Coordinates of C-alpha atoms in Angstrom, one line a residue:
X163 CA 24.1 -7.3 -7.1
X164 CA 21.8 -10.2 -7.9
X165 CA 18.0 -10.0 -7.7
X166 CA 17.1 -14.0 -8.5
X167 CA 15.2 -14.5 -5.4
X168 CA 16.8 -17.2 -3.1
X169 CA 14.8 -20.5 -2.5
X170 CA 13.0 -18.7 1.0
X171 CA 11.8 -16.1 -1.2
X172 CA 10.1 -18.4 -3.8
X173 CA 8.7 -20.5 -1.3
X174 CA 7.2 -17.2 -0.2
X175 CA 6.4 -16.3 -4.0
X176 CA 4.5 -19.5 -4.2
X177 CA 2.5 -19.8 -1.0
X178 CA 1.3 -16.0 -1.6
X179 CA 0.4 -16.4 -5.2
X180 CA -1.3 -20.0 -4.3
X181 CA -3.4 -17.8 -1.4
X182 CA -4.1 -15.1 -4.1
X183 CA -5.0 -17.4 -7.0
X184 CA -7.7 -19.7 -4.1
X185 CA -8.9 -16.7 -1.8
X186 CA -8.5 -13.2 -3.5
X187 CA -8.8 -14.2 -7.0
X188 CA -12.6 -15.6 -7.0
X189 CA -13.6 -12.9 -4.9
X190 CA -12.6 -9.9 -6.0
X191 CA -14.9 -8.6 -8.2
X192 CA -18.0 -9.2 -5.6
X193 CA -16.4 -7.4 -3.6
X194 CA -15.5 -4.8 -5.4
X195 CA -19.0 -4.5 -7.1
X196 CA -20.4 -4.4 -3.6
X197 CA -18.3 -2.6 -1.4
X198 CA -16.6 -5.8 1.1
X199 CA -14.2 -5.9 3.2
X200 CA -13.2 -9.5 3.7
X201 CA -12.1 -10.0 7.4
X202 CA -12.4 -13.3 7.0
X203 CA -10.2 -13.5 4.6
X204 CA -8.0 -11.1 5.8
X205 CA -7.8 -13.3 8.7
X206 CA -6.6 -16.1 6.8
X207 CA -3.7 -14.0 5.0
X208 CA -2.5 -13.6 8.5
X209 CA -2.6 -16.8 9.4
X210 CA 0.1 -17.3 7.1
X211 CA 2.1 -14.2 8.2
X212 CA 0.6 -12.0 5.5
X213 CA -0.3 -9.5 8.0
X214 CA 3.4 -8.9 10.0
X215 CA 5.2 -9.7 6.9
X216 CA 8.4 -7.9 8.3
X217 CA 7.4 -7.1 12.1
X218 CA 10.0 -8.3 13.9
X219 CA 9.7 -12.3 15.2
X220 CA 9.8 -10.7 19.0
X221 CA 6.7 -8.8 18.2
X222 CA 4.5 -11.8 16.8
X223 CA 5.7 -11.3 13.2
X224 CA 7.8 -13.4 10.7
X225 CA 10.3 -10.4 10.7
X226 CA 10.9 -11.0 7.1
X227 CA 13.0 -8.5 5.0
X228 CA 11.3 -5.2 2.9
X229 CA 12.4 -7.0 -0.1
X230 CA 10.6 -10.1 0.7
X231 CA 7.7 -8.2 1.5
X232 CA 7.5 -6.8 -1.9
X233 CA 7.0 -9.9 -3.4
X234 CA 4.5 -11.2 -1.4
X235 CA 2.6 -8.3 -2.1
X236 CA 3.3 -8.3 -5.8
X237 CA 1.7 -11.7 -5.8
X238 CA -1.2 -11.0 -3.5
X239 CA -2.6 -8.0 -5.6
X240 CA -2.7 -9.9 -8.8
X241 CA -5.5 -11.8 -6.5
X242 CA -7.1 -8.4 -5.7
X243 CA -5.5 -5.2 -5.5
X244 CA -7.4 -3.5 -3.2
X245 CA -7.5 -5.9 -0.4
X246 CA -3.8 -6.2 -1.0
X247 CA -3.2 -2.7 -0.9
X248 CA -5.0 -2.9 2.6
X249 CA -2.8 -5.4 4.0
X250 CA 0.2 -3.2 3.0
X251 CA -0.9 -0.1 5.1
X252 CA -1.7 -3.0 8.0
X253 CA 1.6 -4.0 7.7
X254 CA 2.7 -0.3 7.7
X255 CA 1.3 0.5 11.2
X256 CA 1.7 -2.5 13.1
X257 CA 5.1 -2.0 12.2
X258 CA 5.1 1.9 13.6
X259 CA 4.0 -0.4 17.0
X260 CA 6.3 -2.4 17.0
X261 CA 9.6 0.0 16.3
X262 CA 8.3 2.8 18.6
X263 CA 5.8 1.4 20.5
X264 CA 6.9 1.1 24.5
X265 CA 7.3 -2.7 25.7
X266 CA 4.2 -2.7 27.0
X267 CA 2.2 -1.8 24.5
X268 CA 4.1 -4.2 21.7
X269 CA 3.1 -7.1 24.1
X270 CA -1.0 -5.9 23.8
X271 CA -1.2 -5.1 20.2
X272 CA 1.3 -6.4 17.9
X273 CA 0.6 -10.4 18.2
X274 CA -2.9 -10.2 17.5
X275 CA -2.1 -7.5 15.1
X276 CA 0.4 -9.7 13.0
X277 CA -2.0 -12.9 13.3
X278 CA -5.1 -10.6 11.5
X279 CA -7.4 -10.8 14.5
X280 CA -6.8 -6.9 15.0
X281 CA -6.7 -4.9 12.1
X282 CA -4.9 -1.5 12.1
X283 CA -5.0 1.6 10.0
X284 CA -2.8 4.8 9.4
X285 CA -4.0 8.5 10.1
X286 CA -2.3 11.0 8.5
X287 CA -3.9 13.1 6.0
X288 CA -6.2 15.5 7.1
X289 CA -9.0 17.9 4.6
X290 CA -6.5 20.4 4.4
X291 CA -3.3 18.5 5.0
X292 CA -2.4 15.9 2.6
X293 CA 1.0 15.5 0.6
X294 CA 1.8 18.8 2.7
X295 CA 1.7 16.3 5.8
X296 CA 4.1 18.9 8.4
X297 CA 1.4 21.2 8.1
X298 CA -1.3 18.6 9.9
X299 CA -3.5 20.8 12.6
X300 CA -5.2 17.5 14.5
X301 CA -3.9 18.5 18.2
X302 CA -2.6 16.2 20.9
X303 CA -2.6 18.2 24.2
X304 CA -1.3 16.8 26.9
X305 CA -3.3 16.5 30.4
X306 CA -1.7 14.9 33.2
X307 CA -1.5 11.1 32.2
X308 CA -3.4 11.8 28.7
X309 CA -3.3 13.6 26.1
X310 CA -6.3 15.4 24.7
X311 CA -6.6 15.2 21.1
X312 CA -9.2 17.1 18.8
X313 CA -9.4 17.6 15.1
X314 CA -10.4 15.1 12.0
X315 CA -8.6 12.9 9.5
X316 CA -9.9 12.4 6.0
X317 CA -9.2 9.1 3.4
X318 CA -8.9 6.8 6.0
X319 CA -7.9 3.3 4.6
X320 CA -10.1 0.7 6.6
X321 CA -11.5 3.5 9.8
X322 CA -14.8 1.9 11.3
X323 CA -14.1 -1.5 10.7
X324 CA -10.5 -2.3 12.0
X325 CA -9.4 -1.5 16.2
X326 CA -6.6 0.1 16.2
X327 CA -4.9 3.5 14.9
X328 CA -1.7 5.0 14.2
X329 CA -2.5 8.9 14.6
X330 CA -0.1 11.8 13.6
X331 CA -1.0 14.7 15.8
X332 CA 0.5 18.2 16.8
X333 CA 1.7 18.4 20.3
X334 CA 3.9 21.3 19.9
X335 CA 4.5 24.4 17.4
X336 CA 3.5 24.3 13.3
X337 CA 6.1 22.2 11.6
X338 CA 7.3 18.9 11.4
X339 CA 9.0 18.9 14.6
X340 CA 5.5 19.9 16.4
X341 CA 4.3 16.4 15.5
X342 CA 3.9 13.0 17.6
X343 CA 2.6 9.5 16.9
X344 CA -0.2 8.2 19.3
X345 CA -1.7 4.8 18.9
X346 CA -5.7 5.0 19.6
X347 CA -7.9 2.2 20.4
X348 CA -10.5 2.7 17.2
X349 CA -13.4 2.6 20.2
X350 CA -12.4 5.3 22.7
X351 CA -14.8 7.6 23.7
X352 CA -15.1 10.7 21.0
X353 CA -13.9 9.3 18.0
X354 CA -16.6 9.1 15.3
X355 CA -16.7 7.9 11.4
X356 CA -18.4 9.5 8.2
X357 CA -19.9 7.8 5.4
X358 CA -18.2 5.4 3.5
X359 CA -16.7 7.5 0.3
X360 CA -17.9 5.8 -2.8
X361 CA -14.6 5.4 -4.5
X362 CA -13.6 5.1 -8.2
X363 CA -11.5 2.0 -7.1
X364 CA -10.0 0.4 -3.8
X365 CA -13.9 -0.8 -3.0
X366 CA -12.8 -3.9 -0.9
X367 CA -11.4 -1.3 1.6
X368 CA -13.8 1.6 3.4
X369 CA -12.6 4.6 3.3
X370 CA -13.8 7.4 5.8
X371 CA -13.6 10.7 7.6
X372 CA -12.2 10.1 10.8
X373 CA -13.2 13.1 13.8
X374 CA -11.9 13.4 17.4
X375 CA -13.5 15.1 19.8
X376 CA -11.8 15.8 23.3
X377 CA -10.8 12.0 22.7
X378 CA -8.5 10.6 25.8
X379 CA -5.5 8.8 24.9
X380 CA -3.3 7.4 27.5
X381 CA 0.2 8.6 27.5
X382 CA 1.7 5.4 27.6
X383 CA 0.1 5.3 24.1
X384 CA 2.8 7.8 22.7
X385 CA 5.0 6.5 19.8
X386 CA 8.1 7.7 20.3
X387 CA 9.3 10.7 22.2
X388 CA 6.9 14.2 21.2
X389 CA 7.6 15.7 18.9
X390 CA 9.1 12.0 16.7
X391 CA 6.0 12.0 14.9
X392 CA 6.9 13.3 11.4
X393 CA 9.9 11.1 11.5
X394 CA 7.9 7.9 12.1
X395 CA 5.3 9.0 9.2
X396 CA 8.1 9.7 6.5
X397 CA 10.2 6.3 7.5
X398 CA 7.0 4.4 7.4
X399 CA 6.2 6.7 3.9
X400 CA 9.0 5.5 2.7
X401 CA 8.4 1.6 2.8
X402 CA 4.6 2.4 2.0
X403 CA 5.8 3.3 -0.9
X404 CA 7.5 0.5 -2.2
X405 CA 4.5 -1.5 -1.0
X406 CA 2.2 0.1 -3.1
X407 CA 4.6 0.4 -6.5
X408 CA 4.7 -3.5 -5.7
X409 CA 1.0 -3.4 -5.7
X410 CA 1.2 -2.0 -8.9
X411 CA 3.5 -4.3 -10.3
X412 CA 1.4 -7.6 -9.5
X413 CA -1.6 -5.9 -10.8
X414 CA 0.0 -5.0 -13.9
X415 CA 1.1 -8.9 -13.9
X416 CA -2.3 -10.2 -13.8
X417 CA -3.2 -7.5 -17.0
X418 CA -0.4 -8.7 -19.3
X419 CA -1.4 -12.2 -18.1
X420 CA -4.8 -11.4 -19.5
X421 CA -4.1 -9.7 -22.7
X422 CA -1.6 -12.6 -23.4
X423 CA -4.5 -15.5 -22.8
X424 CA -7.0 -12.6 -25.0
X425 CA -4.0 -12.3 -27.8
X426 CA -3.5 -15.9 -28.1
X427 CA -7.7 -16.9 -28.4
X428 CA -9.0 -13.9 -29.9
X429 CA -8.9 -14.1 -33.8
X430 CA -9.4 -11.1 -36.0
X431 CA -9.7 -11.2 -39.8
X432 CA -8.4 -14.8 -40.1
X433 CA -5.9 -14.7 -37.5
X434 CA -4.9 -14.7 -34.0
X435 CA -4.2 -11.2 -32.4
X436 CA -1.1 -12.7 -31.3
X437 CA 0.4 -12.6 -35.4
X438 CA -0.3 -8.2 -35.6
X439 CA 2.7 -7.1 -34.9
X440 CA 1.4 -3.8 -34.2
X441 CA 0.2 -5.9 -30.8
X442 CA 3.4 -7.4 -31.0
X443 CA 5.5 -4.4 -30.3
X444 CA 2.9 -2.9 -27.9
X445 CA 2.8 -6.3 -25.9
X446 CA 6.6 -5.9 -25.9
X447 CA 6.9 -2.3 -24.0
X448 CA 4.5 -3.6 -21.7
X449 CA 6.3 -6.4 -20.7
X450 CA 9.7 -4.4 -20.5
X451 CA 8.1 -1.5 -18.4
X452 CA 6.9 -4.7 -15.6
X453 CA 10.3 -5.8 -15.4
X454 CA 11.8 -2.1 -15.1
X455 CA 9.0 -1.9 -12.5
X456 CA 9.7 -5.1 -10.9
X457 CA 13.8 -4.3 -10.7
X458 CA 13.5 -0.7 -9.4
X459 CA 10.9 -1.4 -6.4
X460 CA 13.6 -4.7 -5.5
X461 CA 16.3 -1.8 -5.0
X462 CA 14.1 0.2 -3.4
X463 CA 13.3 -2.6 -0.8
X464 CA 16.9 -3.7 -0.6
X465 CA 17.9 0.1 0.2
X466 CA 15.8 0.3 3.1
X467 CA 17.1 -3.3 4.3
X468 CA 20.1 -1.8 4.2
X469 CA 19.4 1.2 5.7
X470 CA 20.6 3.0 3.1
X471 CA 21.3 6.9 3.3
X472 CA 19.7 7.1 -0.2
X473 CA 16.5 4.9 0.8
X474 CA 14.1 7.8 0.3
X475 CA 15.2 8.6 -3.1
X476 CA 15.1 5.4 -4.3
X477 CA 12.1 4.9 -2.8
X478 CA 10.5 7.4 -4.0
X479 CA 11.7 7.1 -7.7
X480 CA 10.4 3.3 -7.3
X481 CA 7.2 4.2 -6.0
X482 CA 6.9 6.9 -9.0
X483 CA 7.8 4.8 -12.1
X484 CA 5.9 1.6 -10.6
X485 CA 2.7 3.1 -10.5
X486 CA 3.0 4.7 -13.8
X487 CA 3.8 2.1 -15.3
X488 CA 1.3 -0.5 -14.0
X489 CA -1.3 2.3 -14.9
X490 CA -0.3 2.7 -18.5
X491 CA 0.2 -1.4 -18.7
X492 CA -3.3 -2.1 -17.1
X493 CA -5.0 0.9 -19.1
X494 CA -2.8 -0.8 -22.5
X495 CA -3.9 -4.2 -21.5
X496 CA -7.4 -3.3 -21.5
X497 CA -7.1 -1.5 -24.6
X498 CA -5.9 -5.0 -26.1
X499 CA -9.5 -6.4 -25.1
X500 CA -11.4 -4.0 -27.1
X501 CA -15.1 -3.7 -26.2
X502 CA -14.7 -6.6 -23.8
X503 CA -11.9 -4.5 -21.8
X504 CA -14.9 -2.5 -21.1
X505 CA -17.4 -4.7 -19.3
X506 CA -17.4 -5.6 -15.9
X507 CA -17.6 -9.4 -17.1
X508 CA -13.3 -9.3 -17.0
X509 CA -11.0 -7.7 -14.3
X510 CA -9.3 -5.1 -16.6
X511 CA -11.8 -2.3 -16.0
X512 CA -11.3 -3.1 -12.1
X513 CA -7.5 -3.1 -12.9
X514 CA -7.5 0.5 -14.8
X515 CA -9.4 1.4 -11.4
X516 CA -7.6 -0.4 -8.6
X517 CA -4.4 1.1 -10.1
X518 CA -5.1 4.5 -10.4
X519 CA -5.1 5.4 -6.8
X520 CA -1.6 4.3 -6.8
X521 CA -0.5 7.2 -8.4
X522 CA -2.4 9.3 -5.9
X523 CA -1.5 7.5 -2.6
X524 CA 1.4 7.5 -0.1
X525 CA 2.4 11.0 -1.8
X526 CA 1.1 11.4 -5.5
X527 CA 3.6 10.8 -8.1
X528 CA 4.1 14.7 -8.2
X529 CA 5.2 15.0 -4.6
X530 CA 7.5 12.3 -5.9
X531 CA 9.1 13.9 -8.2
X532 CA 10.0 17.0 -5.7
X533 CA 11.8 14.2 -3.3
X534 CA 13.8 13.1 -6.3
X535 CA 15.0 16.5 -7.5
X536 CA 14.9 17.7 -3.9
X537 CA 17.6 14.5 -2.9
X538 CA 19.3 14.6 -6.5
X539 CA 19.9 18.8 -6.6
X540 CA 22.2 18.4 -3.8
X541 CA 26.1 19.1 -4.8
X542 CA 27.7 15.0 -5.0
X543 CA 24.0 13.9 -5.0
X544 CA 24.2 12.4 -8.7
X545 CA 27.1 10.0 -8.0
X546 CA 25.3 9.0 -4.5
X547 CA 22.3 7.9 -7.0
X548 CA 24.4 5.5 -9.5

């Protein structure tokens, strides 16, 4: 097992920390402070494959591996997390299209979709449905060549300004297995949008209520067979999650990198902050929870390359000590700053916010934790997971 990346993956490394450094970096706290989502730069990342990082070459993407992935977004979010963390969930669904999606329909969406002209978002969670996914009521019935679907989504990542939707809706009985994927033009007749939610953090993305109303889909636009739907959500789940530890991880990257350059200036009753070793030693845990990070969301990603049987346990342990840990790192970092840490003049306050939502999204950390006993309390399961 070796995790030194090859020379593709540091040419990867480089080009999306170079992109992050010239186009996120600059930007991010404007738009942040007033609420925008950069489509034109967005449209740049995909000119460089940022936005079909692993869609498959066939499909108009660089059909790179999850592992890969993670390190390009790692770099990108130490630009700006939120827009990063947008790109991932882009990534997410265009992939959906392209595994599931018929022929057809892969030809129409996913090119434009992994070159950033199209912009795609994921609709799962619901007002009353949101770790508890299977029990989602947003209906899909069908009707002749359509199918009819009704109902609302809630915490929508990007709704009323991208084109395209991946929607999990029941067509048949309560339970996972009533479930089916749709893609839905973000246009069609009967959808509307709420307000944009004024957010703690993730501002460079909106976030919405999404509501259907006898909204026609074409049955051609199924994902899948009926009834697939909870199947597609927790696979994609499943390498959302990693994106979003990685997320963590490159934002927790650009804190340490701060509280280094703030350690090394600031002086304190004649000396550097650098030379407390009280600083010392909490500079030190930082840095070793990163690399923990950084080394359990690679075998995350190189479990679902590999298709492992474990991949959702891994992945979900990843996803769970990740975004702790960039938490704690970015609130320690900030703590390092003092009073400064505090104003809106440096990026750690937008850090401690940007990396909160981590813990919350793509499952909170506590829905976590009942996929890792839930995998581990099976009898043979603890040798499976050395």
């Amino acid at each position: 097992m070796d995790f030194t990346l090859n020379e593709d993956q540091l040419a990867f490394q480089q080009t999306a920390r170079a992109f992050a450094r010239n186009e996120f970096a600059p930007h991010a706290a404007r738009w942040d402070r007033e609420c925008i989502f950069p489509k034109d730069v967005i449209a740049k990342a995909g000119a460089l494959g940022f936005c079909g990082l692993y869609i498959p070459e066939s499909a108009g993407g660089l059909g790179l591996t999850r592992l890969d992935a993670a390190v390009v977004f790692e770099e990108l979010a130490a630009g700006c997390t939120s827009t990063t963390a947008y790109l991932t969930i882009h990534n997410m669904a265009t992939w959906m299209i392209a595994t599931w999606g018929a022929p057809d329909l892969v030809r129409q969406w996913c090119p434009t979709l992994a070159q950033g002209t199209k912009l795609a978002w994921y609709c799962l969670t619901e007002p009353g449905a949101g770790s508890d996914a299977a029990s989602l009521r947003t209906s899909a019935r069908r009707d002749g060549r359509n199918y009819i679907v009704d109902g609302a989504k809630a915490f929508i990542s990007g709704a009323g300004a991208t084109d395209v939707l991946v929607l999990m809706a029941r067509t048949g009985d309560a339970g996972a297995n009533g479930i089916s994927a749709f893609l839905v033009p973000a246009e069609l007749p009967g959808i509307s949008y709420g307000k944009n939610e004024h957010k703690m953090g993730w501002n460079s993305q909106p976030t919405r209520v999404v509501n259907f109303d006898n909204v026609r889909v074409p049955a051609d636009y199924r994902l899948g067979e009926e009834g697939d739907g909870f199947k597609i959500a927790m696979q994609g789940l499943d390498g959302g999650r990693v994106n979003i530890g990685a997320c963590s991880i490159g934002t927790a990257q650009a804190a340490i990198n701060a509280a280094q350059a703030h350690m090394l200036e600031r002086r304190q009753f004649g000396k550097k902050l650098a030379e407390f070793q009280a600083l010392q030693f909490k500079f030190a845990d930082m840095l070793t929870e990163l690399v923990a990070a950084r080394l359990m969301i690679r075998l995350a990603a190189s479990k679902l390359d590999a298709a492992a049987h474990n991949a959702t346990a891994f992945s979900a342990m990843a996803k769970r000590f990740a975004t702790d840990a960039g938490f704690r790192i970015c609130v320690e970092a900030q703590q390092i700053f003092g009073g400064y840490g505090y104003l809106k003049d440096h990026p750690l306050e937008r850090f401690v916010r940007d990396a909160r939502v981590h813990q919350i999204l793509e499952g909170t950390n506590e829905i976590m934790r009942v996929i890792i006993a839930r995998e581990a309390l099976k009898d043979g399961a603890l040798d499976d997971l050395q």
